[in-house]
Coordinates of C-alpha atoms in Angstrom, one line a residue:
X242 CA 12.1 4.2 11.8
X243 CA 10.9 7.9 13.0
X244 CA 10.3 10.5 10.0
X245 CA 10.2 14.3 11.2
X246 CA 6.5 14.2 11.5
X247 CA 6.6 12.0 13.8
X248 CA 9.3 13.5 15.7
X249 CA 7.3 16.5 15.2
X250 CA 4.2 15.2 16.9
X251 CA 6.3 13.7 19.7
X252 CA 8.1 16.8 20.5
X253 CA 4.6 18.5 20.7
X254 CA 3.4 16.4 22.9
X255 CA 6.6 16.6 24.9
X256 CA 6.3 20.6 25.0
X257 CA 3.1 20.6 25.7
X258 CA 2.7 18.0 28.8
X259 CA 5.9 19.2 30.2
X260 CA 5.8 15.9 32.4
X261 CA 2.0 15.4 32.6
X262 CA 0.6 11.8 33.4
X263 CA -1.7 10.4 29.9
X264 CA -4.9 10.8 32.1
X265 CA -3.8 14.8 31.6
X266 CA -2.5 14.7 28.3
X267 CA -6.1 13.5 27.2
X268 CA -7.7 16.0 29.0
X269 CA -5.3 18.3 27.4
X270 CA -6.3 16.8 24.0
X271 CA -10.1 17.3 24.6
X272 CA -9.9 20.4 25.1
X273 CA -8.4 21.1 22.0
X274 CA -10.9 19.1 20.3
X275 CA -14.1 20.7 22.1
X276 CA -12.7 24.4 22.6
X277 CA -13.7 26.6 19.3
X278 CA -11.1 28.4 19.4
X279 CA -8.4 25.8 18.6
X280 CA -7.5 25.1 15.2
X281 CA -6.8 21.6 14.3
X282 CA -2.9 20.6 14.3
X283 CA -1.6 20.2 11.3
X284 CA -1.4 16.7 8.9
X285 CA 1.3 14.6 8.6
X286 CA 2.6 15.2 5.5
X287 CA 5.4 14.3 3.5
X288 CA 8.5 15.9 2.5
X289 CA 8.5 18.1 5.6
X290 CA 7.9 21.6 5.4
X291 CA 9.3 24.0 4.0
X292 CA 9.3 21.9 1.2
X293 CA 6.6 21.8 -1.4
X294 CA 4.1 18.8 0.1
X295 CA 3.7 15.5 -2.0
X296 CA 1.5 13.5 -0.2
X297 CA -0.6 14.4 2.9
X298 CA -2.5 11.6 5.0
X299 CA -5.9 11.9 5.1
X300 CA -7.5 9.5 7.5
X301 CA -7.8 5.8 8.8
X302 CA -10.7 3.8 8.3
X303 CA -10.4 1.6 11.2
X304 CA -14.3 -0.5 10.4
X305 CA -17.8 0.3 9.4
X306 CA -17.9 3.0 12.2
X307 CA -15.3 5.2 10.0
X308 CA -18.4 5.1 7.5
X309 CA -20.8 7.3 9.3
X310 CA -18.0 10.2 10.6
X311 CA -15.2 11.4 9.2
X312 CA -12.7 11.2 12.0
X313 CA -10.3 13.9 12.1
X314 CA -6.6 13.5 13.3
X315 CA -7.1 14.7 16.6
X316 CA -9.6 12.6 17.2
X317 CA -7.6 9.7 15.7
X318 CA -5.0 10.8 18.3
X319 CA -6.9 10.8 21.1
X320 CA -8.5 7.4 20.3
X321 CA -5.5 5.8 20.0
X322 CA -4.1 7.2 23.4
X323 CA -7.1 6.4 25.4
X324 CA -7.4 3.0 23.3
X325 CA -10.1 1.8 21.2
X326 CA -12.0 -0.2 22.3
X327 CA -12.3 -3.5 19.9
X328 CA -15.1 -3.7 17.0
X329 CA -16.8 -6.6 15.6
X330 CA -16.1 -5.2 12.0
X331 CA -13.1 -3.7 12.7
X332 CA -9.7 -4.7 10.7
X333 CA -7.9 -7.2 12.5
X334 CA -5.0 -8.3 9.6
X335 CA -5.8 -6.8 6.0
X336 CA -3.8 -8.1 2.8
X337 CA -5.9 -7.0 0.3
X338 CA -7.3 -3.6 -1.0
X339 CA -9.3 -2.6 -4.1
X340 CA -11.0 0.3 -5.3
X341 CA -14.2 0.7 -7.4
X342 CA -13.3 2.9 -10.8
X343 CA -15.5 5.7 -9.3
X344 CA -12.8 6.0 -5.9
X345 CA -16.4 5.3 -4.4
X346 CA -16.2 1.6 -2.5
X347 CA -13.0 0.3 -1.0
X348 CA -12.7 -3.5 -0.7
X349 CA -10.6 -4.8 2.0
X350 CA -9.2 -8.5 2.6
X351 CA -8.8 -9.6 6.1
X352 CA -7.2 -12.8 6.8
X353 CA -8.4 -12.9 10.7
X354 CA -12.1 -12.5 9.6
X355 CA -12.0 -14.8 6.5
X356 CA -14.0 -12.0 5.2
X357 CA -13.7 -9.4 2.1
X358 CA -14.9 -5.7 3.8
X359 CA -16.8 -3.4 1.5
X360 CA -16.9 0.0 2.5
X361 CA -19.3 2.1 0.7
X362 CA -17.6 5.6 1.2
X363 CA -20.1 7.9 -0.7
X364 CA -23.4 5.8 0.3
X365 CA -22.1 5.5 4.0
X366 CA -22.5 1.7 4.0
X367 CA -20.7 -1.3 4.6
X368 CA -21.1 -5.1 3.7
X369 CA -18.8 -8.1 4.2
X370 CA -18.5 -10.7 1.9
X371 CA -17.8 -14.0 4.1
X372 CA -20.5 -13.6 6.4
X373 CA -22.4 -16.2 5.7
X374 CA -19.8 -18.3 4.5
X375 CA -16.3 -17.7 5.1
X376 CA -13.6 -17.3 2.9
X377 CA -10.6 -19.4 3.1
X378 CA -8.0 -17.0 4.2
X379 CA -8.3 -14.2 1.4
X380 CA -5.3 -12.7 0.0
X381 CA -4.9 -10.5 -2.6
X382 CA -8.3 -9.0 -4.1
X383 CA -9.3 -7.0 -8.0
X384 CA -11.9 -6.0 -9.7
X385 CA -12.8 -5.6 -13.0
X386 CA -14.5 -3.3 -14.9
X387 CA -18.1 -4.5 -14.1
X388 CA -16.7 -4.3 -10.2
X389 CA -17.0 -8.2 -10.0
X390 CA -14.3 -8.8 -7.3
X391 CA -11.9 -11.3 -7.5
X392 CA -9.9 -12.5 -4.1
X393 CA -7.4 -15.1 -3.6
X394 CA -8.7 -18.0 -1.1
X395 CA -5.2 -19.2 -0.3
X396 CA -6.4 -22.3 1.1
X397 CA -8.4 -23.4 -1.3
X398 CA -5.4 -22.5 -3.8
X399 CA -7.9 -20.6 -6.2
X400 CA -9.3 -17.5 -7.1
X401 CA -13.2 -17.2 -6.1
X402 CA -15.2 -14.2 -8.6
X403 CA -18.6 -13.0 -7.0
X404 CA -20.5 -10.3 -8.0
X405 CA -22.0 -6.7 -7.5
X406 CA -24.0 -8.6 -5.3
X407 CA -21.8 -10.3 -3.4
X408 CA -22.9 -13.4 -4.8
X409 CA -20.0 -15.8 -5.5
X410 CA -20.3 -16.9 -9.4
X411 CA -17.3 -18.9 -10.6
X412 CA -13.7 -20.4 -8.9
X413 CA -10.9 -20.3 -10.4
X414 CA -8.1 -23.2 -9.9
X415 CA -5.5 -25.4 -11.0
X416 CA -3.3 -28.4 -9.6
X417 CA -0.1 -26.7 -9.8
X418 CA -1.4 -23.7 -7.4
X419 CA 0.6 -23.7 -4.3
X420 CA 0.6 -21.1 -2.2
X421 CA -1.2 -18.1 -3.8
X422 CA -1.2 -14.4 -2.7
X423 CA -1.4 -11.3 -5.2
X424 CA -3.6 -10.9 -8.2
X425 CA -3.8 -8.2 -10.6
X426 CA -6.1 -7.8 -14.0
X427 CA -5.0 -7.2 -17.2
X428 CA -8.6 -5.9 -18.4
X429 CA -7.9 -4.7 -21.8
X430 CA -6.3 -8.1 -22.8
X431 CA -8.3 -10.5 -20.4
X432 CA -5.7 -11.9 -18.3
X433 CA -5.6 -12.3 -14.6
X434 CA -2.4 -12.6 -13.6
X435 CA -2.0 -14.5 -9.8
X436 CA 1.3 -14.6 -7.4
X437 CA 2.0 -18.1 -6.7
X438 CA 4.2 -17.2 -3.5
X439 CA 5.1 -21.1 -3.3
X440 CA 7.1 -22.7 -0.1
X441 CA 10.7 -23.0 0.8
X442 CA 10.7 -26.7 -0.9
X443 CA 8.5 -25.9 -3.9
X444 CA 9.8 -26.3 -6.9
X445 CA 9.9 -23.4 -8.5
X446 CA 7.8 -19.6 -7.4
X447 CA 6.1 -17.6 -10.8
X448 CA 3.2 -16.2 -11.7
X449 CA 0.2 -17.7 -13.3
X450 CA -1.5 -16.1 -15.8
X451 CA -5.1 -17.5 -16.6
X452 CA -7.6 -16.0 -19.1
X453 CA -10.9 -14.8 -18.0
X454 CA -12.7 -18.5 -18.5
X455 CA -10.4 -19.9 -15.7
X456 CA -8.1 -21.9 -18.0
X457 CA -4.4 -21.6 -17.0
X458 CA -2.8 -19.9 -20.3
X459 CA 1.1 -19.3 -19.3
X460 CA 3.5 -18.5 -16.8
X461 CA 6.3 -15.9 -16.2
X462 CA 8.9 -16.9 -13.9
X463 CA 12.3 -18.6 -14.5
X464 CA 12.4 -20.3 -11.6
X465 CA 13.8 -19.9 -8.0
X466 CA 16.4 -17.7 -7.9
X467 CA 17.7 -14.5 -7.9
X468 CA 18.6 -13.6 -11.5
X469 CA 16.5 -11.6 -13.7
X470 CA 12.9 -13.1 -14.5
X471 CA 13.5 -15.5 -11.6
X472 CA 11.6 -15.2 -8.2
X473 CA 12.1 -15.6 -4.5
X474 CA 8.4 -15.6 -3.1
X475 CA 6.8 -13.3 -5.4
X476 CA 3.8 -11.4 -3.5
X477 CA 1.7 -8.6 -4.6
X478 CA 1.2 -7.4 -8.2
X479 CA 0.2 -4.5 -10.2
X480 CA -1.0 -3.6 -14.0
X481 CA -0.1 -0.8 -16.2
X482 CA -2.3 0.9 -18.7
X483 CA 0.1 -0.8 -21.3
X484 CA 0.3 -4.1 -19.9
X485 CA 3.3 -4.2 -18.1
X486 CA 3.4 -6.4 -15.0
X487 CA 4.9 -5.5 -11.6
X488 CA 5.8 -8.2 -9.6
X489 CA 7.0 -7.8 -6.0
X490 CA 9.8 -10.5 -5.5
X491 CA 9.7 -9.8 -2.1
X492 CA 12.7 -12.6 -0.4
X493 CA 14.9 -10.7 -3.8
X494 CA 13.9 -7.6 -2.2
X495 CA 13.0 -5.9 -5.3
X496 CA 10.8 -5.6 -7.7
X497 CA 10.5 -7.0 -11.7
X498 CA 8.7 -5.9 -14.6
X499 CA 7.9 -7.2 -17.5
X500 CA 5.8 -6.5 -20.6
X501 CA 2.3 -7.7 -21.8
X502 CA 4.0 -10.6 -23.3
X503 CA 6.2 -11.9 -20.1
X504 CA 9.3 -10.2 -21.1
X505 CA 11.6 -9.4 -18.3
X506 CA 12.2 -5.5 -18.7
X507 CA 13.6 -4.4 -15.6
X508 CA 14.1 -4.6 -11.8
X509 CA 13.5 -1.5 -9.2
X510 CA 15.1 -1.6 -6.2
X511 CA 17.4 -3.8 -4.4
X512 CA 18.3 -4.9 -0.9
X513 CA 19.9 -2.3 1.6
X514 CA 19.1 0.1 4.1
X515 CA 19.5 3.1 2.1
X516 CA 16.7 5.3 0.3
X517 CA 15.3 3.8 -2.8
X518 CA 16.3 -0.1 -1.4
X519 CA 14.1 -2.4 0.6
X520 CA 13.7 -4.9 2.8
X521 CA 10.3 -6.6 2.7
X522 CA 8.5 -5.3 -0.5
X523 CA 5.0 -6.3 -0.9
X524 CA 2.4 -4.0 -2.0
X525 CA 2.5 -2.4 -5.6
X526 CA 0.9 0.1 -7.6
X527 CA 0.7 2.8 -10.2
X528 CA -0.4 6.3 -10.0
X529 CA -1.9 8.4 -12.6
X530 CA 1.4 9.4 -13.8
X531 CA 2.7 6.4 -13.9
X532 CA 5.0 6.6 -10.8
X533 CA 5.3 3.4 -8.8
X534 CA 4.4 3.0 -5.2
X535 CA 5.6 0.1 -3.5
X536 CA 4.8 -0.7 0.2
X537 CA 7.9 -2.1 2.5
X538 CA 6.6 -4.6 5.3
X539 CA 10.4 -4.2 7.0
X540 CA 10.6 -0.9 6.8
X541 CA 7.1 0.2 7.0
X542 CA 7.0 2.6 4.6
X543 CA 5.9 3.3 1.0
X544 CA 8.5 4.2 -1.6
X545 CA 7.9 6.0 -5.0
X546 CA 10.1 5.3 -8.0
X547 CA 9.2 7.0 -11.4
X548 CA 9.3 4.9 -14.6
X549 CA 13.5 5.1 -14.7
X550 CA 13.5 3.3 -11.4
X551 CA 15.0 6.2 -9.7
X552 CA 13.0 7.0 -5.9
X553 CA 11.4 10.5 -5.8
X554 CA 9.8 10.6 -1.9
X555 CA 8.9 7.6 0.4
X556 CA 6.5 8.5 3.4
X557 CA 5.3 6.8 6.4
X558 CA 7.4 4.9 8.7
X559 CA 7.5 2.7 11.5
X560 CA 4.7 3.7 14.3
X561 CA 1.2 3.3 15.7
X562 CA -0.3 7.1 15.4
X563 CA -2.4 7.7 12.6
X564 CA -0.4 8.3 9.9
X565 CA 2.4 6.0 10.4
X566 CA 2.5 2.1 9.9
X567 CA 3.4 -0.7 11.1
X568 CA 4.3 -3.3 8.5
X569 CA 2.4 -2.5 5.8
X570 CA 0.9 -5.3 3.2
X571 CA -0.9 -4.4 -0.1
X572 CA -1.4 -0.8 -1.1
X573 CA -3.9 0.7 -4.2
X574 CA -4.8 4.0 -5.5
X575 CA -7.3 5.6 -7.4
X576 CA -7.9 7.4 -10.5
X577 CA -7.8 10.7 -8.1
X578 CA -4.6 9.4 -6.4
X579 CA -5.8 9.0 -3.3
X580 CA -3.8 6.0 -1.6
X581 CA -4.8 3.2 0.3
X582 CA -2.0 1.4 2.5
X583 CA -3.2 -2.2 4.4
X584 CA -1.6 -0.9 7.6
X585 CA -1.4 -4.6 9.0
X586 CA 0.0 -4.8 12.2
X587 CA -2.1 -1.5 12.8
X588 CA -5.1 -3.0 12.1
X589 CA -6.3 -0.6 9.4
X590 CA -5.9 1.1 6.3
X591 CA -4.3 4.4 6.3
X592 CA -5.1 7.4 3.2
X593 CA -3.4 9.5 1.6
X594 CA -3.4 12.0 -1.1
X595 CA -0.7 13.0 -3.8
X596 CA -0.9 16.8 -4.1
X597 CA 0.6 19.6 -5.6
X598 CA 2.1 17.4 -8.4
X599 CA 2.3 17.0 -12.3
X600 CA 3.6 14.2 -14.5
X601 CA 6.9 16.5 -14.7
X602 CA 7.6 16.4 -11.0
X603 CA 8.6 12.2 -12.1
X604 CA 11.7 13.3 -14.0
X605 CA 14.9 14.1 -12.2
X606 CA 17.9 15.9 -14.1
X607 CA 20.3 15.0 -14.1
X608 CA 19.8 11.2 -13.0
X609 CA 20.7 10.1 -9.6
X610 CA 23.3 8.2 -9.2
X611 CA 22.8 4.6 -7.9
X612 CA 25.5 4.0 -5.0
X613 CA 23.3 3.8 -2.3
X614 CA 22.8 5.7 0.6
X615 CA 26.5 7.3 -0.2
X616 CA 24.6 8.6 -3.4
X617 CA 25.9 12.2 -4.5
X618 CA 23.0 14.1 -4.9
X619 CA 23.6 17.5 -7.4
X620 CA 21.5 21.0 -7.3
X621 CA 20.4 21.8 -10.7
X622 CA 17.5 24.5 -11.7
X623 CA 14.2 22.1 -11.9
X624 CA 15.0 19.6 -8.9
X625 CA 16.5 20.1 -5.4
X626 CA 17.0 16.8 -3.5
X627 CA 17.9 15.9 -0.3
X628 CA 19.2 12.4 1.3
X629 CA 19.4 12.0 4.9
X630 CA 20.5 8.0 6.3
X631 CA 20.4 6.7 9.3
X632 CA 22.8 4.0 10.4
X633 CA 20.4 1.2 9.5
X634 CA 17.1 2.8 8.6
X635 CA 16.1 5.3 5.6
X636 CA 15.3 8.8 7.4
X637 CA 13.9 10.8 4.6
X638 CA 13.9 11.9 1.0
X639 CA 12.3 15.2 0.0
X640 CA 12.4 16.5 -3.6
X641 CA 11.4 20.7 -4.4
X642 CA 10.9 21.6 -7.7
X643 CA 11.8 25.2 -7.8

């Protein structure tokens, strides 16, 4: 999948090498880096201009190197063209992200390194929990509000809790854990909530909710299926500040939701190839106004949905330059609403930042209608939409508010 960016920066490069070999085109690119007199080409951003901007990416953090420089894009770019050369803390295949309260320290799960990453953004400092012992392929990853990090050992079929320290102090576990993978906290009500993703021949795929003493205290799941409240390899969750639990059913492409008390409320999204459906979903999560973001492995990108399940903007897409992604796993954001994407066949996560936005902007009138990508989109005085569809792939969605 291509979004305009990205044919943007292609066509660039296409206008301004008029034919010229890479070895030119990074000398090219140097120069525009070094020379004062070149301003910095402009951010990806989503919806394209001349549209009011929604989100804006940021920067990769690609390992601990990110910590002590800033990279900008153009440096990104002309890194990735001349090809970077390999790290011994760099990502290799993250499925987990967390960030402290603060937006301060980002954890990261990789699966390659058996190893949680802890990037100190603000201190410039990095520590990886695993390195003296490794973790047993580590999942999904949260903390809580001491910043005691929980992470999913799928191998050992628990949950391992270490401190600020690093230091591991309790394991969660119980004989019916299969396959687990996403984890989410309720704080406010003590629950932790874990994603038992299950196999084709398991019995039945849920989610197991345990208190914060380790004792398994409920379920929510109907069984396989594809009906409401049942699951079909459930993933990656998320927590609202009233309790509400997303779950990404990710083989049902969609995702549920139910309330504090396991009650199926709703499903977002379906399968399709049209704006606002998926293919993959994996990672979930909230922003401060309550719009959901949801990360699509098979179409690597990340769509948001407000609270009526109607899609405002989606942005990425399916590419290797900075930016763009290539199969992306679990996502997070802040209390700032900066987003984190596990860019995982990238090897790294990818930032963003939601800008020039209110709670308002999540309210469309009237309501879209849900038929798909043949959807009839109508003008009105708050919100101007567009649609555009490819034969197989979403192209874009940009929304204006006059």
């Amino acid at each position: 999948m291509e979004t305009s960016a990205f044919i943007k920066i292609r066509g660039l490069i296409r206008a301004t090498t008029g034919g010229m070999t890479i070895g030119g085109l990074l000398v090219f690119l140097a120069s525009c880096v070094t020379a004062p007199e070149q301003s910095e080409p402009e951010h990806l951003v989503w919806p394209s201009p001349p549209l009011t901007t929604r989100i804006e990416f940021v920067r990769s953090i690609v390992s601990d190197e990110d910590l002590g420089r800033d990279t900008t894009y153009t440096q990104r770019l002309l890194n990735f063209l001349a090809g970077e050369k390999p790290h011994p803390n760099r990502i290799v295949e993250p499925m987990g992200l967390a960030v402290s309260d603060d937006g301060q320290r980002l954890y990261v799960s990789d699966f390659a390194h058996l190893a949680v990453f802890v990037f100190d953004l603000a201190q410039k400092k990095f520590t990886k929990i695993g390195a003296q012992e490794n973790l047993a392929r580590p999942v999904g990853i949260a903390l809580d509000a001491q910043e005691q990090l929980y992470v999913v050992e799928q191998e050992k079929k628990g949950i391992s809790v270490f401190d600020r320290q690093g230091k591991k102090i309790q394991f969660i576990t119980h004989p019916g854990i299969e396959r687990p993978t996403g984890i989410a906290l309720d704080r406010a009500r003590g629950k932790i909530y874990l994603a038992d993703t299950g196999h084709t021949r398991s019995p039945t795929h849920d989610v197991k909710i345990f208190n914060l003493r380790g004792e398994l205290v409920g379920a929510i799941g109907q069984g396989k299926g594809s009906g409401p409240g049942q699951f079909l390899f459930p993933t990656y969750l998320a927590v609202d500040p009233q309790g509400n639990l997303y779950v990404t059913d990710t083989l049902n492409s969609r995702v549920q939701v139910f309330d504090a008390d396991g009650k199926y409320l709703k499903t977002v999204g379906s399968r399709g190839s049209a704006w606002g459906m998926f293919d993959k979903p994996k990672g979930v999560a909230l922003d401060s106004f309550g719009n959901l973001y949801v990360a699509d492995s098979g179409w690597s990108n990340v769509q948001i949905f407000n609270q009526k399940g109607q899609v405002l903007l989606f942005f990425g897409g399916r590419g290797p330059i900075p930016g763009m992604l290539k199969n992306p796993t679990a996502i997070t954001i802040d209390k700032q609403n900066r987003i984190y994407v596990a860019d995982y066949l990238n090897h790294r996560v990818e930032v963003y930042q939601l800008v020039n936005t209110t709670a308002t902007d999540s309210f469309l009138s009237p309501p879209v209608a849900e038929r798909g990508g043949d959807a009839e989109l109508k003008d009105n005085s708050d919100v101007k939409q567009q649609a555009v569809v490819g034969n197989t792939d979403k192209s874009r969605l940009e929304f204006e508010r006059r």
